Amino acid sequence: MKKYVKILLLVFPCLLPFSLFGQPFGEADLERLIMNHPMMKNYDAKTGHFKNTPYELKNVADLKLENASMSSEIKEIESKELNNSVAAISSEIEDEDAFWDNVVSLGVRKYQLKYKIQKNENMIISDGKPGSEKLYPIIDNICNDIFVPMYDKNKVILNKQPRYLTKKPELNGKDLHAFWSRPDEKVLCDYLQYSSFIGLMFPSVDKTILFQKTSGDTK
């Protein structure tokens, strides 16, 4: 097996057209960059959601308990608001600034609680699932953190072969041995169609393959 890996490493540089050397290329391991991003520490592989973010999967029972607690707090606020109303009409207020600051504070807190209860109710209806629209900002932030520092208008950045579990491809005579025996462009093109799968079979062969078609090839 090592013999064929060495042959692969020797053959592909020879197949690279010299015309490509004028264009600067770079290589990035996007899989590694994504997995090392700080946000991935919050990723829960079991649920497919991100903890401590708006895209976190919630427990419905916990949401109901939280709503019950907030509803109780709203009742307390409304009782205080009623007492304030009575005090404002029937008695003289000693510190009006403090009194009205308290009225505003109670109103803001009640609004926040009602808003939070409504959000929880929506989550309860969806069985605790936040909805894919909550995922998009997280993806955007991860992509910006990764791609912006990598951007270079004068360079083409190519990604390494990703490593995912896959079945052995059925090459059906379209392997490198066929090209070695019959160096035909069609055989090479057929082989390159499986390059993404073949790269997974060799831990050390994940480098990007550059292949330039001839000028008369319109495929």
PDB file of C-alpha atoms in Angstrom:
ATOM      1  CA  MET A   1       0.000   0.000   0.000  1.00  0.00           C
ATOM      2  CA  LYS A   2       2.837   2.427   0.883  1.00  0.00           C
ATOM      3  CA  LYS A   3       4.335   1.768  -2.549  1.00  0.00           C
ATOM      4  CA  TYR A   4       1.180   3.041  -4.294  1.00  0.00           C
ATOM      5  CA  VAL A   5       1.009   6.076  -2.007  1.00  0.00           C
ATOM      6  CA  LYS A   6       4.561   7.000  -2.967  1.00  0.00           C
ATOM      7  CA  ILE A   7       3.688   6.547  -6.659  1.00  0.00           C
ATOM      8  CA  LEU A   8       0.714   8.901  -6.197  1.00  0.00           C
ATOM      9  CA  LEU A   9       2.918  11.537  -4.618  1.00  0.00           C
ATOM     10  CA  LEU A  10       5.437  11.254  -7.456  1.00  0.00           C
ATOM     11  CA  VAL A  11       2.999  11.168 -10.373  1.00  0.00           C
ATOM     12  CA  PHE A  12       0.688  14.077  -9.566  1.00  0.00           C
ATOM     13  CA  PRO A  13       3.357  16.806  -9.539  1.00  0.00           C
ATOM     14  CA  CYS A  14       4.402  15.615 -12.998  1.00  0.00           C
ATOM     15  CA  LEU A  15       0.855  15.978 -14.242  1.00  0.00           C
ATOM     16  CA  LEU A  16       0.603  19.573 -13.062  1.00  0.00           C
ATOM     17  CA  PRO A  17       0.856  21.889 -16.105  1.00  0.00           C
ATOM     18  CA  PHE A  18       3.692  24.381 -15.954  1.00  0.00           C
ATOM     19  CA  SER A  19       1.290  27.179 -16.882  1.00  0.00           C
ATOM     20  CA  LEU A  20      -0.228  26.968 -13.412  1.00  0.00           C
ATOM     21  CA  PHE A  21       3.005  27.901 -11.681  1.00  0.00           C
ATOM     22  CA  GLY A  22       2.431  31.542 -12.574  1.00  0.00           C
ATOM     23  CA  GLN A  23      -0.668  31.640 -10.358  1.00  0.00           C
ATOM     24  CA  PRO A  24       0.002  31.637  -6.590  1.00  0.00           C
ATOM     25  CA  PHE A  25      -1.978  29.021  -4.703  1.00  0.00           C
ATOM     26  CA  GLY A  26      -2.530  28.511  -1.009  1.00  0.00           C
ATOM     27  CA  GLU A  27      -3.999  25.647   0.954  1.00  0.00           C
ATOM     28  CA  ALA A  28      -6.273  25.645   3.979  1.00  0.00           C
ATOM     29  CA  ASP A  29      -7.616  22.903   6.202  1.00  0.00           C
ATOM     30  CA  LEU A  30     -11.150  24.221   6.682  1.00  0.00           C
ATOM     31  CA  GLU A  31     -12.188  21.189   8.727  1.00  0.00           C
ATOM     32  CA  ARG A  32      -9.464  21.891  11.284  1.00  0.00           C
ATOM     33  CA  LEU A  33     -10.184  25.644  11.323  1.00  0.00           C
ATOM     34  CA  ILE A  34     -13.889  25.042  11.944  1.00  0.00           C
ATOM     35  CA  MET A  35     -13.315  22.429  14.655  1.00  0.00           C
ATOM     36  CA  ASN A  36     -10.826  24.747  16.436  1.00  0.00           C
ATOM     37  CA  HIS A  37     -13.174  27.745  16.387  1.00  0.00           C
ATOM     38  CA  PRO A  38     -14.136  28.848  19.951  1.00  0.00           C
ATOM     39  CA  MET A  39     -17.853  28.507  19.163  1.00  0.00           C
ATOM     40  CA  MET A  40     -17.410  24.755  18.602  1.00  0.00           C
ATOM     41  CA  LYS A  41     -16.903  24.351  22.356  1.00  0.00           C
ATOM     42  CA  ASN A  42     -20.627  25.041  22.655  1.00  0.00           C
ATOM     43  CA  TYR A  43     -21.612  22.537  19.981  1.00  0.00           C
ATOM     44  CA  ASP A  44     -23.619  19.555  21.236  1.00  0.00           C
ATOM     45  CA  ALA A  45     -23.104  16.687  18.809  1.00  0.00           C
ATOM     46  CA  LYS A  46     -26.019  14.740  20.342  1.00  0.00           C
ATOM     47  CA  THR A  47     -28.606  17.414  19.589  1.00  0.00           C
ATOM     48  CA  GLY A  48     -26.901  19.288  16.730  1.00  0.00           C
ATOM     49  CA  HIS A  49     -27.387  22.587  18.594  1.00  0.00           C
ATOM     50  CA  PHE A  50     -25.102  25.161  20.237  1.00  0.00           C
ATOM     51  CA  LYS A  51     -25.312  25.553  24.006  1.00  0.00           C
ATOM     52  CA  ASN A  52     -25.354  29.016  25.575  1.00  0.00           C
ATOM     53  CA  THR A  53     -26.603  30.551  22.316  1.00  0.00           C
ATOM     54  CA  PRO A  54     -30.027  31.407  20.837  1.00  0.00           C
ATOM     55  CA  TYR A  55     -29.725  28.099  18.940  1.00  0.00           C
ATOM     56  CA  GLU A  56     -29.781  25.990  22.097  1.00  0.00           C
ATOM     57  CA  LEU A  57     -32.233  23.099  22.464  1.00  0.00           C
ATOM     58  CA  LYS A  58     -34.422  23.767  25.498  1.00  0.00           C
ATOM     59  CA  ASN A  59     -36.162  21.387  27.875  1.00  0.00           C
ATOM     60  CA  VAL A  60     -39.934  21.988  27.656  1.00  0.00           C
ATOM     61  CA  ALA A  61     -40.488  21.184  31.336  1.00  0.00           C
ATOM     62  CA  ASP A  62     -37.867  23.773  32.340  1.00  0.00           C
ATOM     63  CA  LEU A  63     -39.489  26.378  30.078  1.00  0.00           C
ATOM     64  CA  LYS A  64     -42.867  25.814  31.719  1.00  0.00           C
ATOM     65  CA  LEU A  65     -41.369  26.156  35.200  1.00  0.00           C
ATOM     66  CA  GLU A  66     -39.595  29.364  34.173  1.00  0.00           C
ATOM     67  CA  ASN A  67     -42.842  30.801  32.776  1.00  0.00           C
ATOM     68  CA  ALA A  68     -44.701  29.938  35.983  1.00  0.00           C
ATOM     69  CA  SER A  69     -42.036  31.743  38.035  1.00  0.00           C
ATOM     70  CA  MET A  70     -42.124  34.814  35.776  1.00  0.00           C
ATOM     71  CA  SER A  71     -45.932  34.901  35.823  1.00  0.00           C
ATOM     72  CA  SER A  72     -45.782  34.959  39.630  1.00  0.00           C
ATOM     73  CA  GLU A  73     -43.326  37.863  39.508  1.00  0.00           C
ATOM     74  CA  ILE A  74     -45.631  39.760  37.136  1.00  0.00           C
ATOM     75  CA  LYS A  75     -48.485  39.434  39.652  1.00  0.00           C
ATOM     76  CA  GLU A  76     -46.220  40.903  42.343  1.00  0.00           C
ATOM     77  CA  ILE A  77     -45.309  43.804  40.062  1.00  0.00           C
ATOM     78  CA  GLU A  78     -48.963  44.496  39.253  1.00  0.00           C
ATOM     79  CA  SER A  79     -49.763  44.522  42.970  1.00  0.00           C
ATOM     80  CA  LYS A  80     -46.983  47.091  43.551  1.00  0.00           C
ATOM     81  CA  GLU A  81     -48.243  49.147  40.602  1.00  0.00           C
ATOM     82  CA  LEU A  82     -51.731  49.178  42.133  1.00  0.00           C
ATOM     83  CA  ASN A  83     -50.321  50.377  45.461  1.00  0.00           C
ATOM     84  CA  ASN A  84     -48.385  53.097  43.665  1.00  0.00           C
ATOM     85  CA  SER A  85     -51.528  54.234  41.884  1.00  0.00           C
ATOM     86  CA  VAL A  86     -53.391  54.473  45.173  1.00  0.00           C
ATOM     87  CA  ALA A  87     -50.486  56.325  46.788  1.00  0.00           C
ATOM     88  CA  ALA A  88     -50.281  58.776  43.891  1.00  0.00           C
ATOM     89  CA  ILE A  89     -53.970  59.683  44.309  1.00  0.00           C
ATOM     90  CA  SER A  90     -54.614  59.525  48.040  1.00  0.00           C
ATOM     91  CA  SER A  91     -51.339  60.556  49.679  1.00  0.00           C
ATOM     92  CA  GLU A  92     -48.555  63.051  49.322  1.00  0.00           C
ATOM     93  CA  ILE A  93     -45.362  61.648  47.813  1.00  0.00           C
ATOM     94  CA  GLU A  94     -42.237  62.667  49.700  1.00  0.00           C
ATOM     95  CA  ASP A  95     -39.666  61.895  46.956  1.00  0.00           C
ATOM     96  CA  GLU A  96     -41.314  62.187  43.574  1.00  0.00           C
ATOM     97  CA  ASP A  97     -38.160  61.375  41.600  1.00  0.00           C
ATOM     98  CA  ALA A  98     -37.655  58.077  43.441  1.00  0.00           C
ATOM     99  CA  PHE A  99     -41.373  57.317  43.189  1.00  0.00           C
ATOM    100  CA  TRP A 100     -41.549  57.746  39.412  1.00  0.00           C
ATOM    101  CA  ASP A 101     -38.232  55.961  38.874  1.00  0.00           C
ATOM    102  CA  ASN A 102     -39.758  52.995  40.684  1.00  0.00           C
ATOM    103  CA  VAL A 103     -42.902  53.184  38.527  1.00  0.00           C
ATOM    104  CA  VAL A 104     -40.815  53.153  35.332  1.00  0.00           C
ATOM    105  CA  SER A 105     -38.576  50.350  36.631  1.00  0.00           C
ATOM    106  CA  LEU A 106     -41.585  48.165  37.437  1.00  0.00           C
ATOM    107  CA  GLY A 107     -43.086  48.802  33.991  1.00  0.00           C
ATOM    108  CA  VAL A 108     -39.838  47.901  32.195  1.00  0.00           C
ATOM    109  CA  ARG A 109     -39.413  44.743  34.248  1.00  0.00           C
ATOM    110  CA  LYS A 110     -42.993  43.640  33.533  1.00  0.00           C
ATOM    111  CA  TYR A 111     -42.491  44.177  29.804  1.00  0.00           C
ATOM    112  CA  GLN A 112     -39.268  42.132  29.860  1.00  0.00           C
ATOM    113  CA  LEU A 113     -40.976  39.276  31.684  1.00  0.00           C
ATOM    114  CA  LYS A 114     -43.933  39.199  29.281  1.00  0.00           C
ATOM    115  CA  TYR A 115     -41.562  39.218  26.299  1.00  0.00           C
ATOM    116  CA  LYS A 116     -39.556  36.338  27.776  1.00  0.00           C
ATOM    117  CA  ILE A 117     -42.730  34.368  28.521  1.00  0.00           C
ATOM    118  CA  GLN A 118     -43.887  34.761  24.915  1.00  0.00           C
ATOM    119  CA  LYS A 119     -40.514  33.544  23.624  1.00  0.00           C
ATOM    120  CA  ASN A 120     -40.705  30.530  25.924  1.00  0.00           C
ATOM    121  CA  GLU A 121     -44.247  29.797  24.762  1.00  0.00           C
ATOM    122  CA  ASN A 122     -43.039  29.720  21.160  1.00  0.00           C
ATOM    123  CA  MET A 123     -40.252  27.349  22.171  1.00  0.00           C
ATOM    124  CA  ILE A 124     -42.733  25.115  24.008  1.00  0.00           C
ATOM    125  CA  ILE A 125     -44.902  24.892  20.894  1.00  0.00           C
ATOM    126  CA  SER A 126     -41.836  23.798  18.877  1.00  0.00           C
ATOM    127  CA  ASP A 127     -40.785  21.208  21.525  1.00  0.00           C
ATOM    128  CA  GLY A 128     -37.853  23.337  22.638  1.00  0.00           C
ATOM    129  CA  LYS A 129     -36.361  23.730  19.155  1.00  0.00           C
ATOM    130  CA  PRO A 130     -35.204  27.310  18.427  1.00  0.00           C
ATOM    131  CA  GLY A 131     -35.630  27.237  14.625  1.00  0.00           C
ATOM    132  CA  SER A 132     -32.985  27.331  11.907  1.00  0.00           C
ATOM    133  CA  GLU A 133     -33.090  31.151  11.667  1.00  0.00           C
ATOM    134  CA  LYS A 134     -31.246  31.212  15.016  1.00  0.00           C
ATOM    135  CA  LEU A 135     -28.434  29.149  13.495  1.00  0.00           C
ATOM    136  CA  TYR A 136     -27.646  31.462  10.564  1.00  0.00           C
ATOM    137  CA  PRO A 137     -25.959  34.249  12.619  1.00  0.00           C
ATOM    138  CA  ILE A 138     -23.733  31.656  14.322  1.00  0.00           C
ATOM    139  CA  ILE A 139     -22.653  30.242  10.946  1.00  0.00           C
ATOM    140  CA  ASP A 140     -22.041  33.764   9.597  1.00  0.00           C
ATOM    141  CA  ASN A 141     -19.811  34.628  12.563  1.00  0.00           C
ATOM    142  CA  ILE A 142     -17.803  31.402  12.248  1.00  0.00           C
ATOM    143  CA  CYS A 143     -17.338  31.933   8.498  1.00  0.00           C
ATOM    144  CA  ASN A 144     -16.278  35.554   8.961  1.00  0.00           C
ATOM    145  CA  ASP A 145     -13.730  34.592  11.616  1.00  0.00           C
ATOM    146  CA  ILE A 146     -12.263  31.912   9.349  1.00  0.00           C
ATOM    147  CA  PHE A 147     -12.497  33.340   5.832  1.00  0.00           C
ATOM    148  CA  VAL A 148     -11.745  37.046   6.347  1.00  0.00           C
ATOM    149  CA  PRO A 149      -8.157  36.529   7.659  1.00  0.00           C
ATOM    150  CA  MET A 150      -7.590  34.000   4.872  1.00  0.00           C
ATOM    151  CA  TYR A 151      -8.737  36.263   2.031  1.00  0.00           C
ATOM    152  CA  ASP A 152      -6.110  37.309  -0.490  1.00  0.00           C
ATOM    153  CA  LYS A 153      -7.249  38.781  -3.801  1.00  0.00           C
ATOM    154  CA  ASN A 154      -3.963  37.731  -5.403  1.00  0.00           C
ATOM    155  CA  LYS A 155      -4.077  34.103  -4.320  1.00  0.00           C
ATOM    156  CA  VAL A 156      -6.352  31.100  -4.878  1.00  0.00           C
ATOM    157  CA  ILE A 157      -7.008  29.251  -1.602  1.00  0.00           C
ATOM    158  CA  LEU A 158      -7.742  25.534  -1.977  1.00  0.00           C
ATOM    159  CA  ASN A 159      -9.119  23.270   0.723  1.00  0.00           C
ATOM    160  CA  LYS A 160      -7.634  19.981   1.824  1.00  0.00           C
ATOM    161  CA  GLN A 161      -9.626  16.812   1.344  1.00  0.00           C
ATOM    162  CA  PRO A 162     -12.094  16.457   4.235  1.00  0.00           C
ATOM    163  CA  ARG A 163     -12.005  13.240   6.261  1.00  0.00           C
ATOM    164  CA  TYR A 164     -15.384  11.619   6.708  1.00  0.00           C
ATOM    165  CA  LEU A 165     -16.297   7.978   7.021  1.00  0.00           C
ATOM    166  CA  THR A 166     -17.314   6.663   3.627  1.00  0.00           C
ATOM    167  CA  LYS A 167     -17.630   3.421   1.740  1.00  0.00           C
ATOM    168  CA  LYS A 168     -14.857   2.248  -0.548  1.00  0.00           C
ATOM    169  CA  PRO A 169     -15.543   3.672  -4.025  1.00  0.00           C
ATOM    170  CA  GLU A 170     -16.266   1.265  -6.870  1.00  0.00           C
ATOM    171  CA  LEU A 171     -13.624   2.447  -9.337  1.00  0.00           C
ATOM    172  CA  ASN A 172     -14.393  -0.246 -11.924  1.00  0.00           C
ATOM    173  CA  GLY A 173     -11.053  -0.011 -13.700  1.00  0.00           C
ATOM    174  CA  LYS A 174     -10.786   3.759 -13.273  1.00  0.00           C
ATOM    175  CA  ASP A 175      -7.979   3.590 -10.724  1.00  0.00           C
ATOM    176  CA  LEU A 176      -4.450   4.947 -11.027  1.00  0.00           C
ATOM    177  CA  HIS A 177      -3.177   1.564 -12.205  1.00  0.00           C
ATOM    178  CA  ALA A 178      -5.357   1.908 -15.306  1.00  0.00           C
ATOM    179  CA  PHE A 179      -3.827   5.319 -16.062  1.00  0.00           C
ATOM    180  CA  TRP A 180      -0.347   3.961 -15.429  1.00  0.00           C
ATOM    181  CA  SER A 181      -0.968   1.197 -17.988  1.00  0.00           C
ATOM    182  CA  ARG A 182      -2.746   3.459 -20.470  1.00  0.00           C
ATOM    183  CA  PRO A 183      -1.886   7.169 -19.966  1.00  0.00           C
ATOM    184  CA  ASP A 184      -5.039   8.523 -21.542  1.00  0.00           C
ATOM    185  CA  GLU A 185      -6.647  11.823 -20.509  1.00  0.00           C
ATOM    186  CA  LYS A 186     -10.107  10.244 -20.230  1.00  0.00           C
ATOM    187  CA  VAL A 187      -8.813   7.635 -17.791  1.00  0.00           C
ATOM    188  CA  LEU A 188      -7.275  10.382 -15.669  1.00  0.00           C
ATOM    189  CA  CYS A 189     -10.509  12.405 -15.705  1.00  0.00           C
ATOM    190  CA  ASP A 190     -12.471   9.329 -14.621  1.00  0.00           C
ATOM    191  CA  TYR A 191      -9.995   8.770 -11.793  1.00  0.00           C
ATOM    192  CA  LEU A 192     -10.174  12.391 -10.615  1.00  0.00           C
ATOM    193  CA  GLN A 193     -13.940  12.103 -10.283  1.00  0.00           C
ATOM    194  CA  TYR A 194     -13.259   9.878  -7.278  1.00  0.00           C
ATOM    195  CA  SER A 195     -10.467  12.004  -5.807  1.00  0.00           C
ATOM    196  CA  SER A 196     -12.600  13.174  -2.871  1.00  0.00           C
ATOM    197  CA  PHE A 197     -13.242   9.546  -1.898  1.00  0.00           C
ATOM    198  CA  ILE A 198      -9.719   8.320  -2.571  1.00  0.00           C
ATOM    199  CA  GLY A 199      -8.258  11.028  -0.336  1.00  0.00           C
ATOM    200  CA  LEU A 200     -10.163   9.548   2.597  1.00  0.00           C
ATOM    201  CA  MET A 201      -8.457   6.179   2.154  1.00  0.00           C
ATOM    202  CA  PHE A 202      -4.919   7.507   2.760  1.00  0.00           C
ATOM    203  CA  PRO A 203      -4.269   9.553   5.936  1.00  0.00           C
ATOM    204  CA  SER A 204      -1.221  11.236   4.409  1.00  0.00           C
ATOM    205  CA  VAL A 205      -2.754  11.981   1.003  1.00  0.00           C
ATOM    206  CA  ASP A 206      -5.028  14.964   1.618  1.00  0.00           C
ATOM    207  CA  LYS A 207      -3.270  17.517  -0.533  1.00  0.00           C
ATOM    208  CA  THR A 208      -5.268  19.371  -3.148  1.00  0.00           C
ATOM    209  CA  ILE A 209      -4.920  18.071  -6.716  1.00  0.00           C
ATOM    210  CA  LEU A 210      -4.697  20.694  -9.505  1.00  0.00           C
ATOM    211  CA  PHE A 211      -5.715  19.530 -12.953  1.00  0.00           C
ATOM    212  CA  GLN A 212      -5.972  21.764 -16.009  1.00  0.00           C
ATOM    213  CA  LYS A 213      -7.879  20.596 -19.058  1.00  0.00           C
ATOM    214  CA  THR A 214      -6.451  21.197 -22.522  1.00  0.00           C
ATOM    215  CA  SER A 215      -7.595  24.276 -24.405  1.00  0.00           C
ATOM    216  CA  GLY A 216      -9.594  22.204 -26.901  1.00  0.00           C
ATOM    217  CA  ASP A 217     -11.510  20.305 -24.199  1.00  0.00           C
ATOM    218  CA  THR A 218     -15.008  21.734 -23.852  1.00  0.00           C
ATOM    219  CA  LYS A 219     -16.284  19.195 -21.284  1.00  0.00           C
TER     220      LYS A 219
END
